[in-house]
Amino acid sequence: MKISIGNDHAGTEYKFAIVKHLEAKGYVVNNYGTDTADSVDYPDFIHPVATDVTNKSVDFGIIICGSGNGANMTANKHQAVRSALCWTKEITVLARQHNDANILSIPARYTAVQQAIEMVDAFLDTAFEGGRHQNRVNKIPVSC
């Protein structure tokens, strides 16, 4: 499985831990995130992840910023993206099962690193249920 990851300065520690975890499991990871704690503009690191997901060059994306909100809003500007801001494993599972989320947005300032890794595992291990949820997901994109 191939994953793209992006983060701002608030998510650097999380990104390193998640990448290490994923690579140990055999995943291929595209790292678009900053590698320092120096202040950066999160959209510069989130758009490449969303582009990879949109182009289907990866299976999923993971994005990390302080609150998770800015990263999530940025990713969801891409028409084919369904980014879910999650702060518990249970919400993460529902985002995959019910919404077919293809990007996980993690709020670094409101989760622990181990909790984030558990959410990543749940995200990648949970399948979309389809069925009654498929019709709802089909109605998400906007035609302009």
Short mmCIF file of C-alpha atoms in Angstrom, two decimals:
data_model
loop_
_atom_site.label_atom_id
_atom_site.label_comp_id
_atom_site.label_asym_id
_atom_site.label_seq_id
_atom_site.Cartn_x
_atom_site.Cartn_y
_atom_site.Cartn_z
CA MET A 1 0.00 0.00 0.00
CA LYS A 2 1.19 3.51 -0.80
CA ILE A 3 0.48 6.47 1.50
CA SER A 4 1.20 10.20 1.15
CA ILE A 5 1.76 12.19 4.32
CA GLY A 6 1.98 15.92 4.89
CA ASN A 7 2.36 18.05 8.00
CA ASP A 8 3.12 21.50 9.26
CA HIS A 9 5.48 22.38 12.11
CA ALA A 10 3.02 21.16 14.77
CA GLY A 11 2.95 17.67 13.29
CA THR A 12 6.63 16.95 12.63
CA GLU A 13 7.13 14.60 15.59
CA TYR A 14 3.89 12.78 14.70
CA LYS A 15 4.88 12.48 11.06
CA PHE A 16 8.25 10.91 11.93
CA ALA A 17 6.60 8.37 14.25
CA ILE A 18 3.86 7.51 11.74
CA VAL A 19 6.28 7.15 8.82
CA LYS A 20 8.54 4.88 10.88
CA HIS A 21 5.51 2.80 11.90
CA LEU A 22 4.18 2.51 8.35
CA GLU A 23 7.53 1.68 6.79
CA ALA A 24 8.07 -1.04 9.41
CA LYS A 25 4.79 -2.56 8.20
CA GLY A 26 5.99 -2.48 4.59
CA TYR A 27 4.06 0.56 3.35
CA VAL A 28 5.59 2.97 0.83
CA VAL A 29 5.31 6.55 2.11
CA ASN A 30 5.56 9.82 0.18
CA ASN A 31 6.70 12.46 2.68
CA TYR A 32 5.54 15.95 1.74
CA GLY A 33 5.70 17.32 5.27
CA THR A 34 8.17 19.67 6.85
CA ASP A 35 10.92 18.00 8.84
CA THR A 36 11.45 20.86 11.28
CA ALA A 37 9.56 22.73 13.99
CA ASP A 38 10.05 26.04 12.12
CA SER A 39 6.75 27.74 11.34
CA VAL A 40 5.42 26.96 7.86
CA ASP A 41 2.19 27.41 5.90
CA TYR A 42 0.29 24.12 6.09
CA PRO A 43 -1.34 24.34 2.62
CA ASP A 44 2.12 24.01 1.02
CA PHE A 45 2.41 20.54 2.58
CA ILE A 46 -1.22 19.41 2.34
CA HIS A 47 -2.00 20.13 -1.33
CA PRO A 48 0.58 17.57 -2.60
CA VAL A 49 -1.05 14.85 -0.46
CA ALA A 50 -4.52 15.74 -1.74
CA THR A 51 -3.21 15.80 -5.31
CA ASP A 52 -1.77 12.30 -4.91
CA VAL A 53 -5.10 11.04 -3.56
CA THR A 54 -7.02 12.77 -6.36
CA ASN A 55 -4.70 11.31 -9.01
CA LYS A 56 -4.92 7.88 -7.35
CA SER A 57 -1.14 7.61 -7.25
CA VAL A 58 -1.54 6.56 -3.60
CA ASP A 59 -4.11 4.55 -1.70
CA PHE A 60 -4.61 7.06 1.13
CA GLY A 61 -3.34 10.28 2.62
CA ILE A 62 -2.49 11.35 6.16
CA ILE A 63 -2.25 15.01 7.09
CA ILE A 64 -1.26 16.59 10.40
CA CYS A 65 -1.41 20.10 11.80
CA GLY A 66 -2.01 21.60 15.25
CA SER A 67 -5.80 21.44 15.30
CA GLY A 68 -6.24 19.30 12.20
CA ASN A 69 -8.74 21.86 10.93
CA GLY A 70 -6.59 23.88 8.55
CA ALA A 71 -5.11 20.77 6.99
CA ASN A 72 -8.55 19.19 6.68
CA MET A 73 -10.10 22.29 5.09
CA THR A 74 -7.23 22.52 2.61
CA ALA A 75 -7.44 18.88 1.57
CA ASN A 76 -11.20 19.00 1.15
CA LYS A 77 -10.88 21.75 -1.47
CA HIS A 78 -9.81 18.97 -3.84
CA GLN A 79 -12.93 17.56 -5.49
CA ALA A 80 -12.08 13.84 -5.13
CA VAL A 81 -10.92 14.11 -1.52
CA ARG A 82 -12.93 13.07 1.50
CA SER A 83 -10.69 14.13 4.36
CA ALA A 84 -11.86 13.35 7.88
CA LEU A 85 -10.69 15.22 10.97
CA CYS A 86 -10.42 12.52 13.63
CA TRP A 87 -9.34 12.61 17.26
CA THR A 88 -10.32 9.11 18.40
CA LYS A 89 -9.98 5.64 16.92
CA GLU A 90 -13.77 5.23 16.95
CA ILE A 91 -14.35 8.36 14.85
CA THR A 92 -11.60 7.20 12.50
CA VAL A 93 -13.31 3.85 11.96
CA LEU A 94 -16.65 5.53 11.24
CA ALA A 95 -15.02 7.95 8.80
CA ARG A 96 -13.85 4.97 6.75
CA GLN A 97 -16.95 2.77 7.21
CA HIS A 98 -19.60 5.42 6.56
CA ASN A 99 -17.86 8.18 4.58
CA ASP A 100 -15.19 6.31 2.60
CA ALA A 101 -12.66 8.87 3.85
CA ASN A 102 -9.48 8.79 1.80
CA ILE A 103 -7.44 11.22 3.92
CA LEU A 104 -7.03 11.14 7.69
CA SER A 105 -6.49 14.55 9.31
CA ILE A 106 -4.85 14.36 12.74
CA PRO A 107 -4.87 17.21 15.30
CA ALA A 108 -1.36 17.00 16.80
CA ARG A 109 -2.10 19.35 19.67
CA TYR A 110 -5.11 17.29 20.79
CA THR A 111 -3.87 13.71 20.43
CA ALA A 112 -0.90 11.73 21.70
CA VAL A 113 1.57 10.18 19.25
CA GLN A 114 0.55 6.62 20.20
CA GLN A 115 -3.11 7.56 19.82
CA ALA A 116 -2.36 8.96 16.35
CA ILE A 117 -0.61 5.74 15.33
CA GLU A 118 -3.62 3.72 16.52
CA MET A 119 -5.89 5.99 14.45
CA VAL A 120 -3.67 5.48 11.39
CA ASP A 121 -3.87 1.69 11.80
CA ALA A 122 -7.64 1.85 12.22
CA PHE A 123 -7.95 4.09 9.16
CA LEU A 124 -5.90 1.80 6.95
CA ASP A 125 -7.46 -1.43 8.27
CA THR A 126 -11.10 -0.36 7.99
CA ALA A 127 -13.09 -0.89 4.80
CA PHE A 128 -15.88 1.29 3.47
CA GLU A 129 -19.22 -0.45 4.11
CA GLY A 130 -20.87 0.81 0.94
CA GLY A 131 -24.56 -0.07 0.88
CA ARG A 132 -26.73 2.74 2.22
CA HIS A 133 -23.63 4.90 2.71
CA GLN A 134 -22.64 4.81 -0.98
CA ASN A 135 -25.56 6.99 -2.08
CA ARG A 136 -24.59 9.60 0.53
CA VAL A 137 -20.95 9.58 -0.51
CA ASN A 138 -22.02 9.97 -4.15
CA LYS A 139 -23.77 13.22 -3.20
CA ILE A 140 -20.68 14.84 -1.66
CA PRO A 141 -18.99 16.26 -4.81
CA VAL A 142 -20.35 19.53 -6.13
CA SER A 143 -20.89 20.03 -9.84
CA CYS A 144 -20.10 23.59 -10.88
#
